[in-house]
XYZ file of N, CA, C and O in Angstrom:
732
model
N -63.452 60.577 25.769
C -62.348 60.667 24.912
C -62.711 61.003 23.609
O -63.376 60.068 22.904
N -61.346 61.584 23.179
C -61.614 61.775 21.494
C -59.776 61.044 20.892
O -59.198 61.291 21.341
N -60.653 60.208 20.100
C -59.372 59.579 19.412
C -58.533 60.370 18.203
O -59.777 60.903 16.950
N -57.821 60.484 17.838
C -57.021 60.717 17.125
C -56.779 59.979 16.139
O -56.242 58.821 16.255
N -56.693 60.665 14.833
C -56.515 59.570 13.682
C -54.784 59.809 13.783
O -54.377 60.928 13.485
N -54.521 58.775 13.539
C -53.024 58.285 13.067
C -52.276 58.597 11.783
O -52.916 58.184 10.820
N -51.461 59.521 11.881
C -50.822 60.084 10.377
C -50.236 58.828 9.774
O -49.730 58.358 10.197
N -50.438 59.141 8.556
C -49.685 57.600 7.855
C -48.456 57.982 7.596
O -47.485 59.396 6.948
N -47.326 57.005 7.462
C -45.729 57.166 7.322
C -45.553 56.608 6.086
O -44.237 56.623 5.767
N -46.667 55.651 5.473
C -46.021 55.500 4.232
C -46.249 56.448 2.797
O -44.876 55.826 2.319
N -46.285 56.951 2.909
C -46.259 58.082 1.857
C -45.976 59.470 2.746
O -46.527 60.118 3.096
N -44.942 60.519 2.289
C -44.639 61.573 2.916
C -44.668 62.679 1.779
O -44.043 62.993 0.614
N -45.215 63.645 1.922
C -45.676 64.729 0.758
C -44.752 65.989 1.604
O -45.063 66.166 2.583
N -44.425 66.747 0.779
C -43.465 67.701 1.119
C -44.406 69.338 1.693
O -45.787 68.723 0.929
N -44.232 69.678 2.787
C -45.545 70.606 2.985
C -45.096 71.717 2.148
O -44.078 72.715 2.097
N -46.595 72.103 2.109
C -46.908 73.233 0.879
C -46.731 74.642 1.187
O -46.837 75.486 0.347
N -46.630 74.910 2.162
C -46.362 75.807 2.690
C -44.908 76.507 2.591
O -44.791 77.667 2.546
N -44.374 75.291 2.105
C -42.746 75.757 1.849
C -42.948 76.759 0.299
O -43.670 76.261 -0.214
N -42.224 77.661 0.388
C -41.680 78.152 -1.072
C -40.897 77.350 -2.341
O -39.769 76.879 -1.788
N -41.842 76.514 -2.752
C -41.351 75.571 -3.771
C -41.216 76.386 -5.453
O -42.724 76.527 -5.610
N -40.446 76.323 -6.248
C -40.418 76.658 -7.530
C -41.601 75.758 -8.228
O -41.726 74.513 -7.927
N -42.696 76.274 -9.176
C -43.235 75.343 -10.175
C -42.843 74.328 -10.563
O -43.747 73.551 -10.832
N -41.654 74.254 -11.182
C -40.906 73.314 -12.257
C -40.405 72.598 -11.389
O -40.207 71.327 -12.272
N -40.619 72.678 -10.330
C -39.992 71.505 -8.852
C -40.744 70.369 -8.987
O -41.505 70.324 -8.586
N -40.103 68.985 -8.831
C -40.892 67.919 -8.622
C -41.033 67.324 -7.068
O -41.086 66.634 -6.664
N -40.388 68.600 -6.510
C -40.672 68.059 -4.957
C -41.741 67.528 -4.380
O -41.695 66.973 -3.452
N -42.492 68.207 -4.762
C -44.249 68.098 -4.348
C -44.215 66.512 -4.247
O -45.743 66.237 -3.748
N -43.760 65.504 -4.521
C -43.992 64.607 -4.785
C -44.133 63.252 -4.170
O -43.751 63.900 -2.751
N -44.035 62.358 -4.094
C -43.899 61.172 -2.876
C -42.842 60.435 -3.305
O -42.079 60.293 -3.899
N -42.200 60.140 -1.874
C -40.949 59.552 -1.579
C -40.971 58.391 -2.309
O -41.718 57.807 -2.269
N -40.064 57.680 -3.233
C -39.983 56.652 -4.097
C -39.843 55.457 -2.755
O -39.041 55.862 -1.852
N -40.512 54.551 -3.107
C -39.908 53.375 -2.089
C -38.272 52.540 -2.166
O -38.101 53.209 -3.122
N -38.166 52.105 -1.066
C -36.985 51.340 -0.853
C -36.720 50.110 -2.453
O -35.446 50.389 -3.175
N -37.757 49.499 -2.557
C -37.812 48.997 -3.468
C -37.145 49.426 -5.040
O -36.639 49.279 -5.665
N -38.115 50.527 -5.552
C -38.090 51.217 -6.885
C -36.783 51.646 -6.315
O -35.553 51.800 -7.756
N -35.846 52.474 -5.441
C -34.799 52.902 -5.297
C -33.653 51.787 -5.577
O -32.667 51.749 -6.562
N -33.657 50.596 -5.454
C -32.694 49.629 -4.864
C -32.921 48.997 -6.299
O -31.601 48.692 -7.512
N -34.134 49.171 -7.206
C -34.012 48.711 -8.888
C -33.191 49.422 -9.428
O -32.743 49.154 -10.542
N -33.805 50.544 -9.421
C -32.857 51.661 -10.293
C -31.672 51.717 -10.334
O -30.261 51.854 -10.951
N -30.871 51.346 -9.099
C -29.472 51.111 -8.724
C -28.924 49.673 -9.524
O -28.340 50.164 -9.978
N -29.642 48.703 -9.506
C -29.701 47.506 -9.829
C -29.595 47.872 -11.012
O -28.153 47.076 -11.826
N -30.436 48.598 -12.037
C -30.166 48.838 -13.534
C -28.968 49.205 -13.811
O -27.827 49.362 -14.548
N -28.813 50.215 -13.051
C -27.548 51.430 -13.172
C -26.019 50.548 -13.190
O -25.425 50.683 -14.005
N -26.241 49.305 -11.812
C -25.159 49.099 -11.947
C -24.616 47.946 -13.056
O -23.723 47.613 -13.449
N -25.823 47.690 -13.559
C -25.837 46.058 -14.970
C -25.014 46.984 -16.053
O -24.725 46.616 -16.920
N -25.911 48.138 -15.585
C -25.626 48.919 -16.935
C -23.996 49.158 -17.351
O -23.057 48.849 -18.445
N -23.752 49.532 -15.831
C -22.212 49.652 -16.021
C -20.810 48.489 -16.031
O -19.962 48.150 -16.347
N -21.524 47.691 -15.226
C -21.054 46.124 -14.823
C -20.259 45.493 -16.322
O -19.963 44.737 -16.184
N -21.722 44.790 -16.961
C -21.381 44.571 -18.335
C -20.384 45.121 -18.749
O -19.338 43.945 -19.209
N -20.219 46.118 -19.614
C -18.913 46.566 -20.379
C -17.914 46.106 -19.340
O -16.580 46.104 -20.065
N -17.674 46.869 -17.858
C -16.701 46.470 -17.125
C -16.297 44.648 -16.982
O -14.737 44.391 -17.519
N -17.448 44.038 -17.157
C -16.874 42.770 -17.158
C -15.836 42.116 -18.608
O -15.473 41.617 -18.354
N -16.568 42.724 -19.791
C -16.024 42.342 -20.524
C -14.306 42.814 -21.048
O -13.383 41.751 -21.241
N -14.344 44.320 -20.739
C -13.083 44.652 -20.434
C -12.209 43.717 -19.279
O -11.104 43.424 -19.798
N -12.469 43.731 -18.353
C -11.516 42.519 -17.730
C -11.659 41.389 -18.386
O -10.110 40.944 -17.955
N -12.462 40.698 -18.592
C -12.065 39.480 -19.671
C -11.339 39.199 -20.757
O -10.321 38.524 -20.527
N -11.399 40.583 -21.343
C -10.250 40.596 -22.641
C -8.585 41.047 -21.911
O -7.719 40.392 -22.075
N -8.892 41.720 -20.705
C -7.258 41.779 -20.406
C -7.141 41.009 -19.210
O -5.427 40.777 -19.838
N -7.695 40.021 -18.821
C -6.799 38.963 -18.249
C -6.630 38.030 -18.609
O -5.957 37.130 -18.705
N -7.533 38.075 -20.316
C -7.227 36.428 -21.031
C -6.096 36.842 -21.757
O -5.324 35.803 -22.112
N -5.442 38.171 -22.195
C -4.429 38.394 -22.751
C -2.963 38.624 -21.605
O -2.024 39.330 -21.927
N -3.436 38.664 -20.301
C -2.583 38.626 -19.440
C -1.704 39.884 -19.014
O -0.648 40.140 -18.520
N -2.758 41.064 -19.322
C -2.246 42.652 -19.396
C -3.251 43.378 -18.360
O -3.032 43.913 -17.897
N -3.815 42.514 -17.457
C -4.543 43.124 -16.289
C -4.090 43.474 -14.796
O -3.815 44.747 -14.908
N -2.879 42.538 -14.787
C -2.030 42.632 -13.518
C -0.891 43.647 -13.326
O -1.297 44.862 -12.499
N -0.560 44.392 -14.555
C 0.005 45.631 -14.641
C -0.422 46.834 -14.609
O -0.046 47.907 -14.503
N -1.628 46.818 -15.123
C -2.541 48.272 -15.117
C -3.950 48.310 -14.279
O -4.627 49.013 -14.598
N -3.239 47.008 -13.387
C -4.912 46.798 -12.526
C -5.359 48.141 -12.193
O -6.183 48.510 -11.746
N -3.896 48.520 -11.184
C -4.874 50.032 -10.460
C -5.220 51.522 -11.274
O -5.818 51.455 -11.015
N -4.267 51.432 -12.526
C -4.572 52.447 -13.418
C -6.375 52.253 -13.787
O -6.996 53.138 -14.153
N -6.531 51.333 -14.650
C -7.845 50.529 -14.523
C -8.563 51.029 -13.766
O -9.829 51.678 -13.932
N -8.585 50.344 -12.489
C -9.660 50.255 -11.358
C -10.199 52.210 -11.355
O -10.866 52.378 -11.094
N -8.689 52.895 -11.344
C -8.813 54.227 -10.549
C -9.404 54.997 -11.902
O -10.930 55.610 -11.431
N -9.333 54.395 -13.100
C -10.587 55.188 -14.542
C -11.293 54.405 -14.638
O -12.681 55.167 -14.777
N -11.827 53.446 -13.902
C -13.212 53.111 -14.161
C -13.675 53.468 -12.706
O -14.869 53.671 -12.402
N -13.684 53.655 -12.027
C -14.092 54.513 -10.389
C -14.878 55.869 -11.234
O -15.719 55.903 -10.430
N -13.420 56.530 -11.887
C -13.987 57.871 -12.400
C -15.470 57.520 -13.267
O -15.858 58.989 -13.276
N -15.296 56.647 -14.113
C -16.537 56.848 -15.080
C -17.639 56.692 -14.174
O -18.677 57.103 -14.391
N -17.820 55.123 -13.866
C -18.714 54.673 -12.578
C -18.884 56.747 -12.010
O -20.572 56.741 -11.739
N -18.656 57.277 -10.916
C -18.926 58.156 -10.294
C -19.456 59.513 -11.393
O -20.313 60.063 -11.567
N -18.879 59.501 -12.348
C -19.359 60.655 -14.053
C -20.374 59.986 -14.338
O -21.596 61.140 -14.444
N -20.867 59.026 -14.204
C -22.115 58.035 -15.282
C -23.163 58.818 -14.022
O -23.976 59.628 -14.584
N -22.919 58.548 -12.759
C -24.085 58.975 -11.975
C -24.061 60.748 -11.771
O -25.703 61.063 -11.881
N -22.849 61.223 -11.488
C -23.063 62.865 -11.680
C -23.554 63.571 -12.712
O -24.987 64.404 -13.187
N -23.037 62.806 -14.138
C -23.566 63.538 -15.259
C -24.324 63.723 -15.755
O -25.431 64.270 -16.252
N -25.455 62.083 -15.652
C -26.967 61.782 -16.074
C -27.595 62.446 -14.807
O -28.996 63.121 -15.492
N -27.577 62.749 -13.662
C -28.458 62.893 -12.727
C -28.459 64.452 -13.120
O -29.462 64.985 -12.790
N -27.828 65.321 -13.271
C -27.404 66.859 -13.393
C -28.145 66.721 -14.933
O -28.919 68.044 -14.863
N -27.919 66.337 -15.684
C -28.164 66.811 -17.461
C -29.371 65.829 -17.143
O -30.200 66.817 -18.357
N -30.274 65.111 -16.833
C -31.011 64.409 -17.610
C -32.648 64.629 -15.836
O -32.833 63.762 -15.714
N -32.365 65.759 -15.744
C -33.310 65.939 -14.905
C -33.368 65.143 -13.571
O -34.701 64.855 -13.383
N -32.402 64.639 -13.024
C -32.410 64.191 -11.802
C -32.731 62.756 -11.650
O -32.587 62.181 -10.714
N -32.486 62.029 -13.234
C -32.555 60.366 -13.017
C -31.589 60.379 -14.118
O -30.891 60.962 -15.018
N -30.987 58.776 -13.475
C -30.012 57.891 -14.119
C -30.732 57.175 -15.512
O -32.130 57.048 -15.068
N -30.327 56.771 -16.263
C -30.895 55.485 -17.193
C -31.621 54.456 -16.194
O -33.260 54.509 -16.537
N -31.407 53.783 -15.199
C -32.325 52.803 -14.248
C -33.251 53.982 -13.387
O -34.488 53.142 -13.451
N -33.436 54.710 -13.018
C -34.108 56.017 -12.584
C -35.115 55.985 -13.682
O -36.293 56.257 -12.868
N -35.050 56.066 -14.812
C -35.836 56.766 -15.845
C -36.790 55.100 -15.779
O -37.597 55.255 -15.992
N -36.407 54.085 -16.313
C -36.992 52.711 -16.094
C -37.780 52.637 -14.931
O -39.044 52.019 -15.396
N -37.467 52.816 -13.599
C -38.486 52.472 -12.271
C -39.096 53.528 -11.802
O -40.286 53.628 -10.881
N -38.716 54.781 -12.930
C -39.925 55.683 -12.563
C -38.951 56.981 -11.128
O -40.434 57.131 -10.163
N -38.176 57.053 -10.989
C -37.739 57.811 -9.984
C -36.296 59.142 -10.591
O -36.108 58.585 -11.540
N -36.629 59.787 -9.350
C -36.010 60.979 -9.523
C -35.340 61.506 -8.660
O -35.890 61.202 -7.510
N -34.138 62.407 -8.472
C -33.305 62.299 -7.178
C -33.770 64.069 -7.273
O -33.819 65.018 -8.567
N -34.553 65.010 -6.079
C -34.829 65.737 -6.370
C -33.719 66.814 -4.985
O -33.804 66.162 -3.671
N -34.088 68.085 -5.339
C -33.750 68.750 -3.729
C -34.465 68.737 -2.427
O -35.877 69.015 -3.274
N -34.380 68.485 -1.451
C -35.058 69.046 -0.419
C -36.158 70.426 -0.393
O -37.089 70.137 0.066
N -35.098 70.970 -0.611
C -35.798 72.660 -0.534
C -36.376 73.287 -1.853
O -36.080 74.455 -1.759
N -36.138 72.360 -2.717
C -36.300 73.160 -3.840
C -35.552 72.323 -5.019
O -35.426 71.754 -5.503
N -34.779 73.466 -5.555
C -34.370 72.807 -7.163
C -33.428 72.372 -6.992
O -32.335 72.448 -5.873
N -32.631 71.115 -7.208
C -32.206 70.187 -7.054
C -30.316 70.912 -8.050
O -30.574 71.557 -9.108
N -29.476 71.032 -7.408
C -28.406 72.180 -7.441
C -27.470 71.032 -8.228
O -27.029 69.925 -7.249
N -26.389 71.390 -8.690
C -24.920 70.673 -9.076
C -24.148 70.356 -7.551
O -23.439 69.367 -7.773
N -23.803 71.107 -6.838
C -23.468 70.737 -5.510
C -24.015 69.429 -5.056
O -23.558 68.491 -4.419
N -25.351 69.580 -4.874
C -25.837 68.505 -3.948
C -25.812 67.222 -4.737
O -25.495 66.242 -4.021
N -25.670 66.847 -6.270
C -25.506 65.941 -7.016
C -24.066 65.170 -6.539
O -24.081 64.001 -6.514
N -23.079 66.565 -7.066
C -21.982 65.968 -6.460
C -21.462 65.259 -5.228
O -21.123 64.329 -5.376
N -22.018 65.844 -3.404
C -22.323 65.420 -2.553
C -22.932 64.043 -2.824
O -22.248 63.401 -1.740
N -23.979 64.229 -2.635
C -24.608 62.672 -2.946
C -23.874 61.510 -3.300
O -23.677 60.857 -2.999
N -23.341 61.800 -5.016
C -22.658 60.739 -5.227
C -21.112 60.426 -4.835
O -21.159 59.166 -4.384
N -20.672 61.425 -4.452
C -19.338 61.254 -3.757
C -19.408 60.267 -2.451
O -18.469 59.440 -2.146
N -20.081 60.840 -1.468
C -20.546 60.070 -0.339
C -20.831 59.159 0.427
O -20.427 58.335 0.039
N -21.682 58.532 -1.421
C -22.571 57.434 -1.848
C -21.029 56.329 -2.019
O -21.138 55.376 -1.631
N -20.364 56.705 -3.007
C -19.476 55.927 -3.575
C -18.566 56.006 -1.947
O -17.586 54.792 -2.499
N -17.950 56.743 -1.232
C -17.254 56.473 -0.742
C -17.634 55.788 0.490
O -16.742 54.653 1.064
N -18.628 55.303 0.913
C -19.018 54.516 1.550
C -19.137 53.143 1.122
O -18.909 52.172 1.802
N -19.665 53.181 -0.082
C -20.023 51.418 -0.633
C -18.323 51.188 -0.911
O -18.294 50.267 -0.848
N -17.450 51.806 -1.518
C -16.183 51.339 -2.368
C -15.045 51.930 -1.098
O -13.812 52.087 -1.422
N -15.202 52.139 0.118
C -14.239 53.030 1.206
C -12.820 51.546 0.951
O -12.006 52.247 1.084
N -13.117 49.990 1.802
C -12.091 49.573 1.008
C -11.380 49.589 0.211
O -9.839 49.995 0.012
N -11.829 50.197 -0.787
C -10.875 50.046 -2.243
C -9.953 51.651 -2.248
O -9.329 52.059 -3.077
N -11.151 52.660 -2.062
C -10.533 53.677 -1.856
C -9.503 54.020 -0.899
O -8.125 54.720 -0.787
N -9.025 52.937 0.433
C -8.628 53.213 1.653
C -6.984 52.935 0.389
O -6.000 52.884 0.774
N -7.160 51.132 0.194
C -6.061 50.418 -0.306
C -5.803 51.380 -1.523
O -4.138 51.226 -1.938
N -6.135 52.139 -2.603
C -5.581 52.806 -3.564
C -4.812 54.520 -2.768
O -4.225 54.407 -3.634
N -5.457 54.821 -1.819
C -4.645 56.171 -1.661
C -3.659 55.603 -0.523
O -2.624 56.438 -0.854
N -2.903 54.602 0.341
C -2.354 54.030 1.090
C -1.744 52.936 0.336
O -0.300 53.262 0.761
N -2.242 52.673 -0.094
C -1.065 51.424 -0.889
C -1.427 49.827 0.139
O -0.492 48.763 -0.350
N -1.509 50.191 1.083
C -1.538 49.172 2.135
C -2.776 48.051 1.459
O -3.947 48.574 1.332
N -2.384 46.769 1.966
C -3.166 45.547 1.789
C -4.535 45.881 2.582
O -4.514 46.017 3.964
N -5.984 45.051 2.516
C -7.062 45.499 2.911
C -6.854 44.556 4.008
O -7.470 43.356 3.307
N -7.375 44.678 4.938
C -7.257 43.404 6.193
C -9.031 43.332 6.395
O -10.003 43.317 5.409
N -9.841 42.128 6.955
C -10.778 41.859 7.136
C -11.694 42.846 8.144
O -13.013 43.134 7.818
N -10.787 43.876 8.620
C -11.325 44.715 9.272
C -11.959 45.662 8.693
O -13.468 46.602 9.087
N -11.200 46.198 7.528
C -11.887 47.276 6.454
C -13.117 46.506 5.875
O -13.899 47.355 5.849
N -13.248 45.444 5.747
C -14.415 44.837 4.788
C -15.028 44.703 5.787
O -16.330 45.086 5.680
N -15.070 44.280 6.831
C -16.155 44.924 8.278
C -17.082 46.047 7.977
O -17.639 46.604 8.581
N -15.705 47.118 8.211
C -16.113 48.810 8.003
C -17.120 48.765 6.914
O -18.033 49.374 7.151
N -16.499 47.940 5.698
C -17.629 48.787 4.800
C -19.187 47.713 4.848
O -19.972 48.479 4.364
N -18.909 46.733 5.607
C -20.609 46.524 5.295
C -21.201 47.057 5.932
O -22.483 47.094 6.433
N -20.703 47.426 7.358
C -20.866 48.514 8.382
C -21.476 49.737 7.605
O -22.927 50.282 7.928
N -20.872 50.524 6.652
C -21.109 51.400 6.218
C -22.448 51.065 5.027
O -23.439 51.834 4.901
N -22.490 49.918 4.530
C -23.613 49.530 3.320
C -24.909 49.418 4.317
O -25.939 49.644 4.002
N -24.538 48.758 5.563
C -25.845 48.820 6.141
C -26.643 49.653 6.675
O -27.832 49.901 6.754
N -25.908 51.092 6.944
C -26.065 52.241 7.370
C -26.772 52.725 6.100
O -28.221 52.859 6.923
N -26.629 52.993 5.653
C -27.084 53.164 4.101
C -28.526 52.552 4.015
O -29.737 53.341 3.483
N -28.778 51.181 3.954
C -29.757 50.489 3.872
C -30.930 50.640 4.427
O -31.956 50.674 4.806
N -30.114 50.171 6.023
C -31.009 50.876 7.089
C -32.056 52.094 7.064
O -32.996 52.133 7.424
N -31.251 53.213 6.900
C -31.830 54.156 6.582
C -32.809 54.632 5.364
O -34.099 55.242 5.640
N -32.618 53.590 4.379
C -33.099 53.669 3.268
C -35.038 53.188 3.923
O -35.766 53.375 4.061
N -34.518 52.232 4.648
C -36.187 51.147 5.185
C -36.614 52.137 6.298
O -37.882 52.232 5.958
N -36.091 52.680 7.115
C -36.684 53.174 8.726
C -36.950 54.347 8.255
O -37.674 54.934 9.020
N -35.872 55.132 7.261
C -36.832 56.541 7.036
C -38.377 57.260 6.496
O -38.717 56.331 5.643
N -38.878 57.872 7.201
C -40.093 57.914 6.550
C -39.976 58.006 5.081
O -40.820 58.233 4.270
N -38.956 59.221 4.679
C -38.998 59.637 3.141
C -37.628 58.757 2.363
O -37.446 58.889 1.583
N -37.722 57.386 2.912
C -36.920 56.603 2.631
C -35.416 57.176 2.001
O -35.025 57.410 0.826
N -34.716 58.060 3.113
C -33.620 58.757 2.554
C -32.152 58.077 3.663
O -32.427 58.076 4.591
N -31.083 57.852 2.517
C -30.139 57.455 2.784
C -29.295 58.590 3.853
O -29.456 59.927 3.286
N -28.175 57.980 4.317
C -27.165 58.814 4.923
C -26.427 59.768 3.588
O -26.921 61.324 3.639
N -26.236 59.403 2.511
C -25.770 60.283 1.460
C -27.091 61.295 1.404
O -26.363 62.456 0.715
N -28.067 60.893 1.147
C -29.460 61.809 0.836
C -29.221 62.866 2.014
O -29.592 63.974 1.940
N -29.142 62.625 3.320
C -29.403 63.513 4.409
C -27.958 64.660 4.209
O -28.220 65.403 4.152
N -26.947 63.961 3.725
C -25.750 64.751 3.935
C -25.865 65.883 3.099
O -25.381 67.233 2.751
N -26.634 65.306 1.704
C -26.731 66.582 0.476
C -27.677 67.291 0.249
O -27.786 68.030 -0.177
N -28.449 66.731 1.208
C -30.050 67.705 0.850
C -31.077 67.411 0.172
O -31.617 68.065 -0.910
N -30.859 65.709 -0.862
C -31.663 65.300 -1.437
C -32.769 64.232 -1.313
O -32.577 63.664 0.027
N -33.544 63.913 -1.796
C -34.290 63.140 -1.626
C -34.531 62.133 -2.944
O -34.448 63.271 -4.057
N -35.076 60.588 -3.010
C -35.855 60.601 -3.943
C -37.307 60.407 -4.263
O -37.604 59.586 -3.556
N -37.542 60.956 -5.403
C -39.188 60.687 -5.458
C -39.855 60.183 -6.648
O -38.672 59.843 -7.613
N -40.967 60.049 -6.575
C -41.628 59.519 -7.682
C -41.111 60.432 -8.864
O -41.392 61.443 -8.698
N -40.860 59.322 -10.161
C -41.220 61.129 -11.212
C -42.440 60.976 -12.178
O -43.547 60.424 -11.751
N -42.555 61.978 -12.434
C -43.936 62.471 -12.660
C -44.024 62.199 -14.383
O -45.174 62.359 -14.669
N -43.189 61.542 -15.032
C -43.610 61.645 -16.364
C -44.130 59.891 -16.282
O -43.774 59.175 -15.569
């Protein structure tokens, strides 16, 4: 009886038989869930600290309530623009990704702007589902919508943990993955 060696599932390398441009970082190794979370946490802190200061100033002056919907919409667009613009212009990396050494790459070659937009819009809608729903419909959010939001976030997290390439649902839909940066 011949024993076969089991292939490792810890590090996934793209098949080199595929035609991949020379300047593409796709040949790298999938970034771990910890690195991905660390990069996202750093980006979250970069965005949330100025937001917290602005909210503190507005609430302290009693101005937040009249402009809450407008402010929340503008801030959501700023957050989405931050991720899309930096990933597009900065070689697949946001500031948090640069610090932890990861980058977004196209699964089949060069990362396209449409993949970047799709990736972050899907992630934003999953994470901010109750807020987007309330903004679009004007209805108050009940406990059922918060439960659906938690399930959507768990779907992203569970896929990141169990997938060999640590791809979330937003990565699967957009055709992207996060790899370790070569820099």
